[in-house]
Amino acid sequence: REAAEALTNFLDNGNDIDVLNINSPWGTGKSFFIQHWHKHMQGTRGSVYFNAWKNDHFSDPFISIVATINDQLSKQVGKGEAVKKQFSAMVSSAAKASRAAAPSLIKAFVKGVAKVDLDDVDFDSLSDASEKAVEALIEEHGTRLEEVEAFRKSLEKLSKAVAKQKELTEGTPAIYIFIDELDRCRPTYAIELLERVKHFFD
């Protein structure tokens, strides 16, 4: 408890600190500590526990973590209309933003619009078809950035709704997200999850 409260205070008061990594050899109690810290935080904040290892069979970690946030937070903060509206907005924006984390969808988009498979495009000698593919990618890139930003804003609004529900003072972090078992995941999934956290959650 003392360690958890000290780390909570450290994160709450560290203006430039949003992520904390707990690293220790196997069997020393990391998961025990995180799970109990998570339960302790539910008394005063919105708290989400995400077991990365149990979710690494899904192709996109972003969808898994958003689903977990939606499921756990909605149970903690009740069913008020204002909060329900923010949950709905977050899920909707996450669905759009997920395209930014899926290059295969962009390839399919370009193939459909420009009738070109990017695997077959020769970028050293661009033809008219490959130029259309590049133009489509550039246009889609701007849209994807907007969708990522929209998700961030929806998460910020949800955080404010949770803060109001929990009666937190202004500036106090309203939501804690605990990601556990990262070291047991497939290496590619672990890297992708870290990338999603970096790009989508500031």
N, C-alpha and C. Protein backbone atom coordinates (compact mmCIF):
# COMPACT_ATOMS: atom_id res chain seq x y z
N ARG A 1 0.82 -1.20 0.00
CA ARG A 1 0.00 0.00 0.00
C ARG A 1 0.87 1.27 0.00
N GLU A 2 1.92 1.25 0.84
CA GLU A 2 2.79 2.42 0.92
C GLU A 2 3.46 2.69 -0.42
N ALA A 3 3.91 1.62 -1.07
CA ALA A 3 4.57 1.78 -2.37
C ALA A 3 3.59 2.30 -3.42
N ALA A 4 2.36 1.74 -3.43
CA ALA A 4 1.35 2.17 -4.40
C ALA A 4 0.98 3.63 -4.19
N GLU A 5 0.78 4.03 -2.94
CA GLU A 5 0.41 5.41 -2.66
C GLU A 5 1.54 6.37 -3.00
N ALA A 6 2.79 5.93 -2.77
CA ALA A 6 3.93 6.79 -3.13
C ALA A 6 4.02 6.96 -4.64
N LEU A 7 3.80 5.87 -5.39
CA LEU A 7 3.85 5.96 -6.85
C LEU A 7 2.68 6.77 -7.41
N THR A 8 1.51 6.63 -6.80
CA THR A 8 0.35 7.43 -7.21
C THR A 8 0.65 8.91 -7.03
N ASN A 9 1.20 9.25 -5.88
CA ASN A 9 1.57 10.64 -5.61
C ASN A 9 2.62 11.14 -6.60
N PHE A 10 3.57 10.27 -6.91
CA PHE A 10 4.63 10.59 -7.87
C PHE A 10 4.04 10.90 -9.25
N LEU A 11 3.10 10.07 -9.71
CA LEU A 11 2.48 10.27 -11.02
C LEU A 11 1.55 11.47 -11.02
N ASP A 12 0.78 11.63 -9.95
CA ASP A 12 -0.17 12.75 -9.89
C ASP A 12 0.53 14.10 -9.92
N ASN A 13 1.70 14.18 -9.31
CA ASN A 13 2.39 15.45 -9.18
C ASN A 13 3.51 15.66 -10.19
N GLY A 14 3.75 14.64 -11.02
CA GLY A 14 4.78 14.78 -12.04
C GLY A 14 4.17 15.30 -13.33
N ASN A 15 4.25 16.58 -13.56
CA ASN A 15 3.59 17.20 -14.72
C ASN A 15 4.05 16.62 -16.05
N ASP A 16 5.28 16.14 -16.10
CA ASP A 16 5.82 15.61 -17.36
C ASP A 16 5.87 14.08 -17.35
N ILE A 17 5.25 13.45 -16.37
CA ILE A 17 5.32 12.00 -16.26
C ILE A 17 3.92 11.41 -16.41
N ASP A 18 3.73 10.63 -17.47
CA ASP A 18 2.44 10.00 -17.70
C ASP A 18 2.53 8.48 -17.73
N VAL A 19 3.75 7.96 -17.83
CA VAL A 19 3.94 6.52 -17.93
C VAL A 19 5.00 6.08 -16.92
N LEU A 20 4.71 5.00 -16.24
CA LEU A 20 5.65 4.43 -15.28
C LEU A 20 5.82 2.95 -15.59
N ASN A 21 7.04 2.49 -15.69
CA ASN A 21 7.31 1.09 -15.98
C ASN A 21 7.82 0.39 -14.72
N ILE A 22 7.18 -0.73 -14.38
CA ILE A 22 7.63 -1.53 -13.24
C ILE A 22 8.31 -2.78 -13.80
N ASN A 23 9.58 -2.92 -13.50
CA ASN A 23 10.36 -4.02 -14.04
C ASN A 23 11.03 -4.78 -12.89
N SER A 24 10.91 -6.11 -12.93
CA SER A 24 11.49 -6.95 -11.90
C SER A 24 11.52 -8.38 -12.41
N PRO A 25 12.40 -9.22 -11.91
CA PRO A 25 12.46 -10.61 -12.38
C PRO A 25 11.15 -11.36 -12.20
N TRP A 26 10.99 -12.44 -12.93
CA TRP A 26 9.79 -13.26 -12.87
C TRP A 26 9.59 -13.79 -11.45
N GLY A 27 8.34 -13.75 -10.98
CA GLY A 27 8.01 -14.32 -9.69
C GLY A 27 8.22 -13.42 -8.50
N THR A 28 8.54 -12.15 -8.74
CA THR A 28 8.81 -11.24 -7.60
C THR A 28 7.59 -10.43 -7.19
N GLY A 29 6.44 -10.64 -7.87
CA GLY A 29 5.20 -10.02 -7.39
C GLY A 29 4.70 -8.82 -8.17
N LYS A 30 5.14 -8.64 -9.40
CA LYS A 30 4.71 -7.48 -10.20
C LYS A 30 3.19 -7.51 -10.41
N SER A 31 2.67 -8.64 -10.87
CA SER A 31 1.23 -8.73 -11.15
C SER A 31 0.41 -8.58 -9.88
N PHE A 32 0.84 -9.20 -8.79
CA PHE A 32 0.16 -9.07 -7.51
C PHE A 32 0.07 -7.60 -7.11
N PHE A 33 1.18 -6.92 -7.24
CA PHE A 33 1.24 -5.51 -6.85
C PHE A 33 0.33 -4.65 -7.74
N ILE A 34 0.41 -4.85 -9.06
CA ILE A 34 -0.38 -4.05 -9.99
C ILE A 34 -1.88 -4.31 -9.82
N GLN A 35 -2.26 -5.58 -9.65
CA GLN A 35 -3.68 -5.91 -9.49
C GLN A 35 -4.26 -5.27 -8.22
N HIS A 36 -3.50 -5.28 -7.15
CA HIS A 36 -3.99 -4.68 -5.91
C HIS A 36 -3.94 -3.15 -5.95
N TRP A 37 -2.96 -2.61 -6.65
CA TRP A 37 -2.92 -1.15 -6.85
C TRP A 37 -4.15 -0.73 -7.65
N HIS A 38 -4.47 -1.48 -8.69
CA HIS A 38 -5.64 -1.22 -9.53
C HIS A 38 -6.93 -1.24 -8.69
N LYS A 39 -7.10 -2.24 -7.84
CA LYS A 39 -8.30 -2.34 -7.00
C LYS A 39 -8.36 -1.17 -6.01
N HIS A 40 -7.21 -0.81 -5.47
CA HIS A 40 -7.13 0.30 -4.53
C HIS A 40 -7.54 1.61 -5.20
N MET A 41 -7.15 1.81 -6.45
CA MET A 41 -7.43 3.06 -7.17
C MET A 41 -8.91 3.21 -7.49
N GLN A 42 -9.64 2.10 -7.60
CA GLN A 42 -11.05 2.18 -7.96
C GLN A 42 -11.88 2.94 -6.94
N GLY A 43 -11.36 3.08 -5.73
CA GLY A 43 -12.09 3.83 -4.72
C GLY A 43 -12.15 5.31 -5.01
N THR A 44 -11.16 5.81 -5.74
CA THR A 44 -11.08 7.26 -5.96
C THR A 44 -11.00 7.66 -7.43
N ARG A 45 -10.65 6.75 -8.31
CA ARG A 45 -10.46 7.07 -9.74
C ARG A 45 -11.16 6.05 -10.62
N GLY A 46 -11.07 6.31 -11.92
CA GLY A 46 -11.38 5.27 -12.88
C GLY A 46 -10.11 4.46 -13.05
N SER A 47 -10.19 3.14 -12.95
CA SER A 47 -9.00 2.31 -13.03
C SER A 47 -9.24 1.13 -13.96
N VAL A 48 -8.30 0.91 -14.88
CA VAL A 48 -8.44 -0.14 -15.89
C VAL A 48 -7.25 -1.09 -15.79
N TYR A 49 -7.54 -2.39 -15.74
CA TYR A 49 -6.48 -3.40 -15.71
C TYR A 49 -6.53 -4.18 -17.02
N PHE A 50 -5.45 -4.15 -17.77
CA PHE A 50 -5.38 -4.82 -19.07
C PHE A 50 -4.29 -5.88 -19.03
N ASN A 51 -4.68 -7.14 -19.17
CA ASN A 51 -3.72 -8.24 -19.21
C ASN A 51 -3.31 -8.46 -20.67
N ALA A 52 -2.14 -7.94 -21.02
CA ALA A 52 -1.69 -7.99 -22.41
C ALA A 52 -1.53 -9.42 -22.91
N TRP A 53 -1.05 -10.29 -22.05
CA TRP A 53 -0.79 -11.68 -22.47
C TRP A 53 -2.08 -12.40 -22.84
N LYS A 54 -3.15 -12.14 -22.11
CA LYS A 54 -4.43 -12.79 -22.39
C LYS A 54 -5.08 -12.25 -23.66
N ASN A 55 -4.58 -11.13 -24.15
CA ASN A 55 -5.19 -10.51 -25.33
C ASN A 55 -4.30 -10.57 -26.56
N ASP A 56 -3.12 -11.20 -26.47
CA ASP A 56 -2.20 -11.12 -27.60
C ASP A 56 -2.56 -12.06 -28.76
N HIS A 57 -3.68 -12.79 -28.63
CA HIS A 57 -4.13 -13.58 -29.78
C HIS A 57 -4.98 -12.74 -30.72
N PHE A 58 -5.38 -11.53 -30.27
CA PHE A 58 -6.09 -10.61 -31.16
C PHE A 58 -5.07 -9.90 -32.04
N SER A 59 -5.49 -9.55 -33.24
CA SER A 59 -4.54 -8.97 -34.20
C SER A 59 -4.17 -7.53 -33.86
N ASP A 60 -5.11 -6.77 -33.29
CA ASP A 60 -4.84 -5.35 -33.04
C ASP A 60 -5.00 -5.03 -31.55
N PRO A 61 -3.90 -4.70 -30.87
CA PRO A 61 -3.99 -4.41 -29.44
C PRO A 61 -4.82 -3.17 -29.12
N PHE A 62 -4.91 -2.25 -30.07
CA PHE A 62 -5.67 -1.01 -29.83
C PHE A 62 -7.15 -1.33 -29.57
N ILE A 63 -7.73 -2.18 -30.39
CA ILE A 63 -9.13 -2.55 -30.22
C ILE A 63 -9.33 -3.24 -28.87
N SER A 64 -8.40 -4.12 -28.51
CA SER A 64 -8.51 -4.85 -27.24
C SER A 64 -8.46 -3.92 -26.04
N ILE A 65 -7.56 -2.95 -26.08
CA ILE A 65 -7.42 -2.08 -24.91
C ILE A 65 -8.59 -1.10 -24.81
N VAL A 66 -9.11 -0.65 -25.95
CA VAL A 66 -10.28 0.24 -25.92
C VAL A 66 -11.50 -0.52 -25.40
N ALA A 67 -11.66 -1.78 -25.82
CA ALA A 67 -12.78 -2.60 -25.34
C ALA A 67 -12.68 -2.79 -23.83
N THR A 68 -11.47 -2.99 -23.33
CA THR A 68 -11.26 -3.17 -21.89
C THR A 68 -11.58 -1.90 -21.13
N ILE A 69 -11.13 -0.76 -21.65
CA ILE A 69 -11.44 0.54 -21.03
C ILE A 69 -12.95 0.74 -20.96
N ASN A 70 -13.61 0.49 -22.07
CA ASN A 70 -15.06 0.68 -22.13
C ASN A 70 -15.79 -0.23 -21.14
N ASP A 71 -15.39 -1.49 -21.09
CA ASP A 71 -16.06 -2.47 -20.23
C ASP A 71 -15.85 -2.16 -18.75
N GLN A 72 -14.59 -1.93 -18.37
CA GLN A 72 -14.30 -1.76 -16.95
C GLN A 72 -14.74 -0.41 -16.41
N LEU A 73 -14.49 0.65 -17.15
CA LEU A 73 -14.87 1.98 -16.67
C LEU A 73 -16.37 2.17 -16.59
N SER A 74 -17.10 1.62 -17.57
CA SER A 74 -18.55 1.79 -17.57
C SER A 74 -19.17 1.13 -16.34
N LYS A 75 -18.55 0.06 -15.85
CA LYS A 75 -19.06 -0.60 -14.64
C LYS A 75 -18.72 0.21 -13.39
N GLN A 76 -17.63 0.95 -13.44
CA GLN A 76 -17.19 1.68 -12.25
C GLN A 76 -17.89 3.02 -12.05
N VAL A 77 -18.26 3.68 -13.14
CA VAL A 77 -18.77 5.06 -13.01
C VAL A 77 -20.27 5.17 -13.19
N GLY A 78 -20.96 4.06 -13.37
CA GLY A 78 -22.41 4.11 -13.43
C GLY A 78 -22.94 4.34 -14.83
N LYS A 79 -24.24 4.56 -14.90
CA LYS A 79 -24.93 4.62 -16.18
C LYS A 79 -25.56 5.99 -16.46
N GLY A 80 -25.02 7.05 -15.86
CA GLY A 80 -25.56 8.39 -16.12
C GLY A 80 -25.50 8.74 -17.60
N GLU A 81 -26.46 9.52 -18.07
CA GLU A 81 -26.55 9.84 -19.50
C GLU A 81 -25.32 10.55 -20.01
N ALA A 82 -24.79 11.50 -19.22
CA ALA A 82 -23.61 12.27 -19.67
C ALA A 82 -22.41 11.35 -19.86
N VAL A 83 -22.22 10.44 -18.92
CA VAL A 83 -21.08 9.52 -19.01
C VAL A 83 -21.29 8.51 -20.13
N LYS A 84 -22.52 7.99 -20.26
CA LYS A 84 -22.82 7.03 -21.33
C LYS A 84 -22.54 7.65 -22.70
N LYS A 85 -22.85 8.93 -22.84
CA LYS A 85 -22.61 9.63 -24.10
C LYS A 85 -21.13 9.67 -24.42
N GLN A 86 -20.30 9.89 -23.40
CA GLN A 86 -18.86 9.95 -23.61
C GLN A 86 -18.28 8.58 -23.95
N PHE A 87 -18.82 7.53 -23.33
CA PHE A 87 -18.38 6.17 -23.67
C PHE A 87 -18.70 5.86 -25.13
N SER A 88 -19.89 6.20 -25.53
CA SER A 88 -20.32 5.95 -26.91
C SER A 88 -19.44 6.71 -27.90
N ALA A 89 -19.12 7.96 -27.57
CA ALA A 89 -18.27 8.78 -28.45
C ALA A 89 -16.87 8.20 -28.54
N MET A 90 -16.34 7.69 -27.41
CA MET A 90 -15.01 7.11 -27.41
C MET A 90 -14.95 5.87 -28.30
N VAL A 91 -15.94 5.00 -28.16
CA VAL A 91 -15.96 3.77 -28.96
C VAL A 91 -16.08 4.11 -30.44
N SER A 92 -16.93 5.08 -30.76
CA SER A 92 -17.11 5.48 -32.15
C SER A 92 -15.82 6.05 -32.75
N SER A 93 -15.15 6.92 -32.00
CA SER A 93 -13.91 7.51 -32.50
C SER A 93 -12.79 6.47 -32.56
N ALA A 94 -12.81 5.49 -31.64
CA ALA A 94 -11.80 4.43 -31.66
C ALA A 94 -11.95 3.57 -32.90
N ALA A 95 -13.21 3.32 -33.30
CA ALA A 95 -13.46 2.52 -34.50
C ALA A 95 -12.85 3.19 -35.73
N LYS A 96 -12.97 4.51 -35.80
CA LYS A 96 -12.40 5.24 -36.93
C LYS A 96 -10.88 5.32 -36.82
N ALA A 97 -10.40 5.57 -35.61
CA ALA A 97 -8.96 5.72 -35.41
C ALA A 97 -8.21 4.42 -35.63
N SER A 98 -8.89 3.29 -35.48
CA SER A 98 -8.20 2.00 -35.63
C SER A 98 -7.64 1.83 -37.03
N ARG A 99 -8.18 2.56 -38.00
CA ARG A 99 -7.63 2.49 -39.36
C ARG A 99 -6.20 3.00 -39.40
N ALA A 100 -5.89 3.93 -38.50
CA ALA A 100 -4.53 4.49 -38.48
C ALA A 100 -3.53 3.46 -37.99
N ALA A 101 -4.01 2.41 -37.36
CA ALA A 101 -3.12 1.37 -36.83
C ALA A 101 -3.14 0.12 -37.69
N ALA A 102 -3.74 0.23 -38.87
CA ALA A 102 -3.88 -0.95 -39.72
C ALA A 102 -3.42 -0.66 -41.14
N PRO A 103 -2.12 -0.74 -41.42
CA PRO A 103 -1.62 -0.49 -42.77
C PRO A 103 -2.26 -1.38 -43.82
N SER A 104 -2.66 -2.58 -43.44
CA SER A 104 -3.26 -3.48 -44.43
C SER A 104 -4.55 -2.90 -44.98
N LEU A 105 -5.28 -2.17 -44.13
CA LEU A 105 -6.52 -1.54 -44.59
C LEU A 105 -6.21 -0.44 -45.60
N ILE A 106 -5.11 0.27 -45.38
CA ILE A 106 -4.73 1.33 -46.31
C ILE A 106 -4.35 0.72 -47.66
N LYS A 107 -3.64 -0.40 -47.61
CA LYS A 107 -3.28 -1.08 -48.86
C LYS A 107 -4.53 -1.51 -49.61
N ALA A 108 -5.51 -2.01 -48.88
CA ALA A 108 -6.75 -2.43 -49.52
C ALA A 108 -7.48 -1.22 -50.11
N PHE A 109 -7.44 -0.10 -49.38
CA PHE A 109 -8.07 1.12 -49.85
C PHE A 109 -7.44 1.59 -51.16
N VAL A 110 -6.12 1.63 -51.19
CA VAL A 110 -5.42 2.07 -52.39
C VAL A 110 -5.67 1.12 -53.55
N LYS A 111 -5.67 -0.16 -53.24
CA LYS A 111 -5.91 -1.14 -54.29
C LYS A 111 -7.30 -0.95 -54.89
N GLY A 112 -8.27 -0.60 -54.03
CA GLY A 112 -9.63 -0.40 -54.52
C GLY A 112 -9.80 0.88 -55.30
N VAL A 113 -9.14 1.96 -54.85
CA VAL A 113 -9.29 3.27 -55.51
C VAL A 113 -8.45 3.37 -56.76
N ALA A 114 -7.18 2.99 -56.64
CA ALA A 114 -6.25 3.18 -57.75
C ALA A 114 -6.04 1.92 -58.58
N LYS A 115 -6.67 0.83 -58.16
CA LYS A 115 -6.53 -0.45 -58.86
C LYS A 115 -5.07 -0.89 -58.90
N VAL A 116 -4.34 -0.58 -57.81
CA VAL A 116 -2.92 -0.91 -57.74
C VAL A 116 -2.64 -1.59 -56.41
N ASP A 117 -1.91 -2.68 -56.46
CA ASP A 117 -1.46 -3.34 -55.24
C ASP A 117 -0.11 -2.73 -54.87
N LEU A 118 0.01 -2.17 -53.65
CA LEU A 118 1.25 -1.48 -53.27
C LEU A 118 2.46 -2.41 -53.30
N ASP A 119 2.23 -3.70 -53.13
CA ASP A 119 3.36 -4.64 -53.19
C ASP A 119 3.95 -4.70 -54.59
N ASP A 120 3.14 -4.32 -55.58
CA ASP A 120 3.59 -4.41 -56.96
C ASP A 120 4.02 -3.08 -57.54
N VAL A 121 3.92 -1.99 -56.72
CA VAL A 121 4.23 -0.67 -57.26
C VAL A 121 5.74 -0.46 -57.33
N ASP A 122 6.20 0.00 -58.46
CA ASP A 122 7.62 0.34 -58.65
C ASP A 122 7.76 1.84 -58.41
N PHE A 123 8.24 2.23 -57.24
CA PHE A 123 8.32 3.65 -56.91
C PHE A 123 9.51 4.35 -57.56
N ASP A 124 10.37 3.61 -58.21
CA ASP A 124 11.49 4.22 -58.93
C ASP A 124 11.04 4.75 -60.29
N SER A 125 10.08 4.14 -60.85
CA SER A 125 9.56 4.58 -62.16
C SER A 125 8.04 4.61 -62.06
N LEU A 126 7.53 5.68 -61.45
CA LEU A 126 6.11 5.78 -61.18
C LEU A 126 5.30 5.92 -62.47
N SER A 127 4.31 5.08 -62.59
CA SER A 127 3.37 5.19 -63.68
C SER A 127 2.20 6.02 -63.21
N ASP A 128 1.25 6.27 -64.09
CA ASP A 128 0.05 7.02 -63.70
C ASP A 128 -0.68 6.31 -62.58
N ALA A 129 -0.75 5.00 -62.66
CA ALA A 129 -1.47 4.23 -61.65
C ALA A 129 -0.79 4.33 -60.30
N SER A 130 0.53 4.24 -60.27
CA SER A 130 1.23 4.31 -58.99
C SER A 130 1.18 5.72 -58.41
N GLU A 131 1.13 6.75 -59.27
CA GLU A 131 0.99 8.12 -58.79
C GLU A 131 -0.36 8.29 -58.09
N LYS A 132 -1.39 7.67 -58.65
CA LYS A 132 -2.70 7.71 -58.02
C LYS A 132 -2.67 7.02 -56.66
N ALA A 133 -1.90 5.95 -56.59
CA ALA A 133 -1.79 5.23 -55.33
C ALA A 133 -1.13 6.11 -54.26
N VAL A 134 -0.07 6.83 -54.65
CA VAL A 134 0.62 7.71 -53.71
C VAL A 134 -0.31 8.86 -53.29
N GLU A 135 -1.02 9.43 -54.25
CA GLU A 135 -1.95 10.51 -53.93
C GLU A 135 -3.02 10.04 -52.95
N ALA A 136 -3.53 8.83 -53.18
CA ALA A 136 -4.55 8.27 -52.29
C ALA A 136 -3.99 8.08 -50.89
N LEU A 137 -2.74 7.61 -50.81
CA LEU A 137 -2.10 7.43 -49.50
C LEU A 137 -1.94 8.75 -48.77
N ILE A 138 -1.54 9.80 -49.49
CA ILE A 138 -1.34 11.11 -48.87
C ILE A 138 -2.66 11.65 -48.34
N GLU A 139 -3.71 11.54 -49.14
CA GLU A 139 -5.02 12.01 -48.70
C GLU A 139 -5.50 11.22 -47.48
N GLU A 140 -5.30 9.92 -47.53
CA GLU A 140 -5.74 9.06 -46.43
C GLU A 140 -4.93 9.33 -45.17
N HIS A 141 -3.65 9.69 -45.34
CA HIS A 141 -2.79 9.97 -44.19
C HIS A 141 -3.35 11.12 -43.36
N GLY A 142 -3.77 12.19 -44.03
CA GLY A 142 -4.35 13.33 -43.32
C GLY A 142 -5.60 12.95 -42.57
N THR A 143 -6.43 12.13 -43.19
CA THR A 143 -7.66 11.68 -42.54
C THR A 143 -7.35 10.84 -41.31
N ARG A 144 -6.35 9.97 -41.41
CA ARG A 144 -5.99 9.11 -40.28
C ARG A 144 -5.48 9.92 -39.09
N LEU A 145 -4.68 10.97 -39.38
CA LEU A 145 -4.18 11.82 -38.30
C LEU A 145 -5.34 12.52 -37.58
N GLU A 146 -6.32 12.97 -38.36
CA GLU A 146 -7.49 13.61 -37.77
C GLU A 146 -8.27 12.63 -36.90
N GLU A 147 -8.36 11.39 -37.33
CA GLU A 147 -9.11 10.38 -36.57
C GLU A 147 -8.41 10.01 -35.27
N VAL A 148 -7.07 9.98 -35.30
CA VAL A 148 -6.31 9.73 -34.07
C VAL A 148 -6.53 10.87 -33.09
N GLU A 149 -6.48 12.11 -33.59
CA GLU A 149 -6.68 13.28 -32.74
C GLU A 149 -8.10 13.29 -32.17
N ALA A 150 -9.07 12.88 -32.98
CA ALA A 150 -10.47 12.82 -32.51
C ALA A 150 -10.61 11.82 -31.38
N PHE A 151 -9.88 10.69 -31.48
CA PHE A 151 -9.93 9.70 -30.41
C PHE A 151 -9.32 10.27 -29.13
N ARG A 152 -8.21 10.96 -29.25
CA ARG A 152 -7.58 11.55 -28.07
C ARG A 152 -8.53 12.52 -27.37
N LYS A 153 -9.22 13.33 -28.17
CA LYS A 153 -10.15 14.31 -27.60
C LYS A 153 -11.33 13.61 -26.94
N SER A 154 -11.81 12.51 -27.54
CA SER A 154 -12.93 11.78 -26.95
C SER A 154 -12.51 11.15 -25.63
N LEU A 155 -11.26 10.68 -25.56
CA LEU A 155 -10.75 10.09 -24.31
C LEU A 155 -10.59 11.17 -23.24
N GLU A 156 -10.18 12.36 -23.67
CA GLU A 156 -10.04 13.48 -22.74
C GLU A 156 -11.41 13.87 -22.15
N LYS A 157 -12.43 13.89 -23.01
CA LYS A 157 -13.78 14.22 -22.53
C LYS A 157 -14.30 13.15 -21.58
N LEU A 158 -14.00 11.89 -21.89
CA LEU A 158 -14.41 10.80 -21.01
C LEU A 158 -13.71 10.94 -19.66
N SER A 159 -12.44 11.30 -19.69
CA SER A 159 -11.67 11.48 -18.47
C SER A 159 -12.29 12.57 -17.60
N LYS A 160 -12.73 13.66 -18.23
CA LYS A 160 -13.35 14.76 -17.49
C LYS A 160 -14.69 14.32 -16.89
N ALA A 161 -15.43 13.48 -17.64
CA ALA A 161 -16.71 12.97 -17.13
C ALA A 161 -16.48 12.07 -15.93
N VAL A 162 -15.44 11.25 -16.00
CA VAL A 162 -15.10 10.36 -14.88
C VAL A 162 -14.67 11.20 -13.67
N ALA A 163 -13.87 12.24 -13.91
CA ALA A 163 -13.41 13.12 -12.83
C ALA A 163 -14.59 13.77 -12.12
N LYS A 164 -15.58 14.19 -12.90
CA LYS A 164 -16.77 14.81 -12.32
C LYS A 164 -17.56 13.80 -11.50
N GLN A 165 -17.67 12.58 -12.04
CA GLN A 165 -18.40 11.52 -11.34
C GLN A 165 -17.72 11.15 -10.03
N LYS A 166 -16.39 11.14 -10.04
CA LYS A 166 -15.61 10.76 -8.85
C LYS A 166 -15.34 11.96 -7.94
N GLU A 167 -15.80 13.15 -8.38
CA GLU A 167 -15.63 14.39 -7.61
C GLU A 167 -14.16 14.69 -7.33
N LEU A 168 -13.36 14.58 -8.37
CA LEU A 168 -11.92 14.86 -8.25
C LEU A 168 -11.65 16.34 -8.46
N THR A 169 -10.62 16.81 -7.81
CA THR A 169 -10.23 18.21 -8.00
C THR A 169 -9.61 18.37 -9.38
N GLU A 170 -9.71 19.58 -9.92
CA GLU A 170 -9.21 19.84 -11.27
C GLU A 170 -7.71 19.56 -11.36
N GLY A 171 -7.32 18.88 -12.42
CA GLY A 171 -5.91 18.56 -12.63
C GLY A 171 -5.49 17.20 -12.10
N THR A 172 -6.35 16.56 -11.31
CA THR A 172 -6.03 15.22 -10.80
C THR A 172 -6.32 14.18 -11.87
N PRO A 173 -5.37 13.32 -12.21
CA PRO A 173 -5.63 12.29 -13.22
C PRO A 173 -6.83 11.43 -12.84
N ALA A 174 -7.80 11.35 -13.76
CA ALA A 174 -9.05 10.65 -13.45
C ALA A 174 -9.01 9.17 -13.78
N ILE A 175 -8.14 8.80 -14.69
CA ILE A 175 -8.10 7.40 -15.15
C ILE A 175 -6.67 6.86 -15.08
N TYR A 176 -6.53 5.71 -14.47
CA TYR A 176 -5.26 4.99 -14.47
C TYR A 176 -5.45 3.73 -15.32
N ILE A 177 -4.51 3.46 -16.20
CA ILE A 177 -4.57 2.25 -17.03
C ILE A 177 -3.33 1.40 -16.72
N PHE A 178 -3.57 0.22 -16.18
CA PHE A 178 -2.48 -0.70 -15.83
C PHE A 178 -2.37 -1.77 -16.91
N ILE A 179 -1.20 -1.85 -17.52
CA ILE A 179 -0.94 -2.88 -18.55
C ILE A 179 0.02 -3.90 -17.95
N ASP A 180 -0.45 -5.13 -17.84
CA ASP A 180 0.31 -6.18 -17.17
C ASP A 180 0.72 -7.27 -18.15
N GLU A 181 1.72 -8.04 -17.76
CA GLU A 181 2.17 -9.24 -18.50
C GLU A 181 2.71 -8.92 -19.90
N LEU A 182 3.23 -7.74 -20.08
CA LEU A 182 3.76 -7.36 -21.40
C LEU A 182 4.95 -8.23 -21.80
N ASP A 183 5.72 -8.65 -20.80
CA ASP A 183 6.93 -9.43 -21.08
C ASP A 183 6.62 -10.87 -21.51
N ARG A 184 5.36 -11.31 -21.36
CA ARG A 184 5.00 -12.67 -21.76
C ARG A 184 4.39 -12.73 -23.16
N CYS A 185 4.18 -11.56 -23.75
CA CYS A 185 3.51 -11.50 -25.07
C CYS A 185 4.48 -11.84 -26.20
N ARG A 186 3.88 -12.12 -27.36
CA ARG A 186 4.68 -12.22 -28.58
C ARG A 186 5.43 -10.90 -28.76
N PRO A 187 6.69 -10.93 -29.13
CA PRO A 187 7.46 -9.68 -29.28
C PRO A 187 6.79 -8.66 -30.21
N THR A 188 6.24 -9.13 -31.32
CA THR A 188 5.61 -8.20 -32.26
C THR A 188 4.38 -7.54 -31.63
N TYR A 189 3.60 -8.33 -30.86
CA TYR A 189 2.41 -7.78 -30.21
C TYR A 189 2.81 -6.76 -29.15
N ALA A 190 3.85 -7.07 -28.37
CA ALA A 190 4.31 -6.17 -27.31
C ALA A 190 4.74 -4.82 -27.91
N ILE A 191 5.48 -4.88 -29.02
CA ILE A 191 5.92 -3.64 -29.67
C ILE A 191 4.72 -2.86 -30.20
N GLU A 192 3.78 -3.56 -30.84
CA GLU A 192 2.60 -2.89 -31.39
C GLU A 192 1.77 -2.25 -30.27
N LEU A 193 1.66 -2.93 -29.14
CA LEU A 193 0.90 -2.38 -28.02
C LEU A 193 1.57 -1.10 -27.50
N LEU A 194 2.88 -1.12 -27.37
CA LEU A 194 3.61 0.07 -26.93
C LEU A 194 3.43 1.22 -27.93
N GLU A 195 3.44 0.87 -29.21
CA GLU A 195 3.23 1.90 -30.25
C GLU A 195 1.83 2.51 -30.14
N ARG A 196 0.82 1.67 -29.92
CA ARG A 196 -0.55 2.18 -29.80
C ARG A 196 -0.68 3.10 -28.59
N VAL A 197 -0.07 2.70 -27.48
CA VAL A 197 -0.12 3.53 -26.28
C VAL A 197 0.55 4.88 -26.55
N LYS A 198 1.69 4.85 -27.20
CA LYS A 198 2.43 6.08 -27.49
C LYS A 198 1.62 7.02 -28.39
N HIS A 199 1.03 6.48 -29.45
CA HIS A 199 0.36 7.33 -30.45
C HIS A 199 -1.06 7.73 -30.06
N PHE A 200 -1.77 6.85 -29.37
CA PHE A 200 -3.19 7.10 -29.10
C PHE A 200 -3.47 7.66 -27.72
N PHE A 201 -2.55 7.45 -26.77
CA PHE A 201 -2.83 7.85 -25.39
C PHE A 201 -1.86 8.91 -24.86
N ASP A 202 -1.11 9.55 -25.71
CA ASP A 202 -0.15 10.57 -25.29
C ASP A 202 0.80 10.04 -24.21
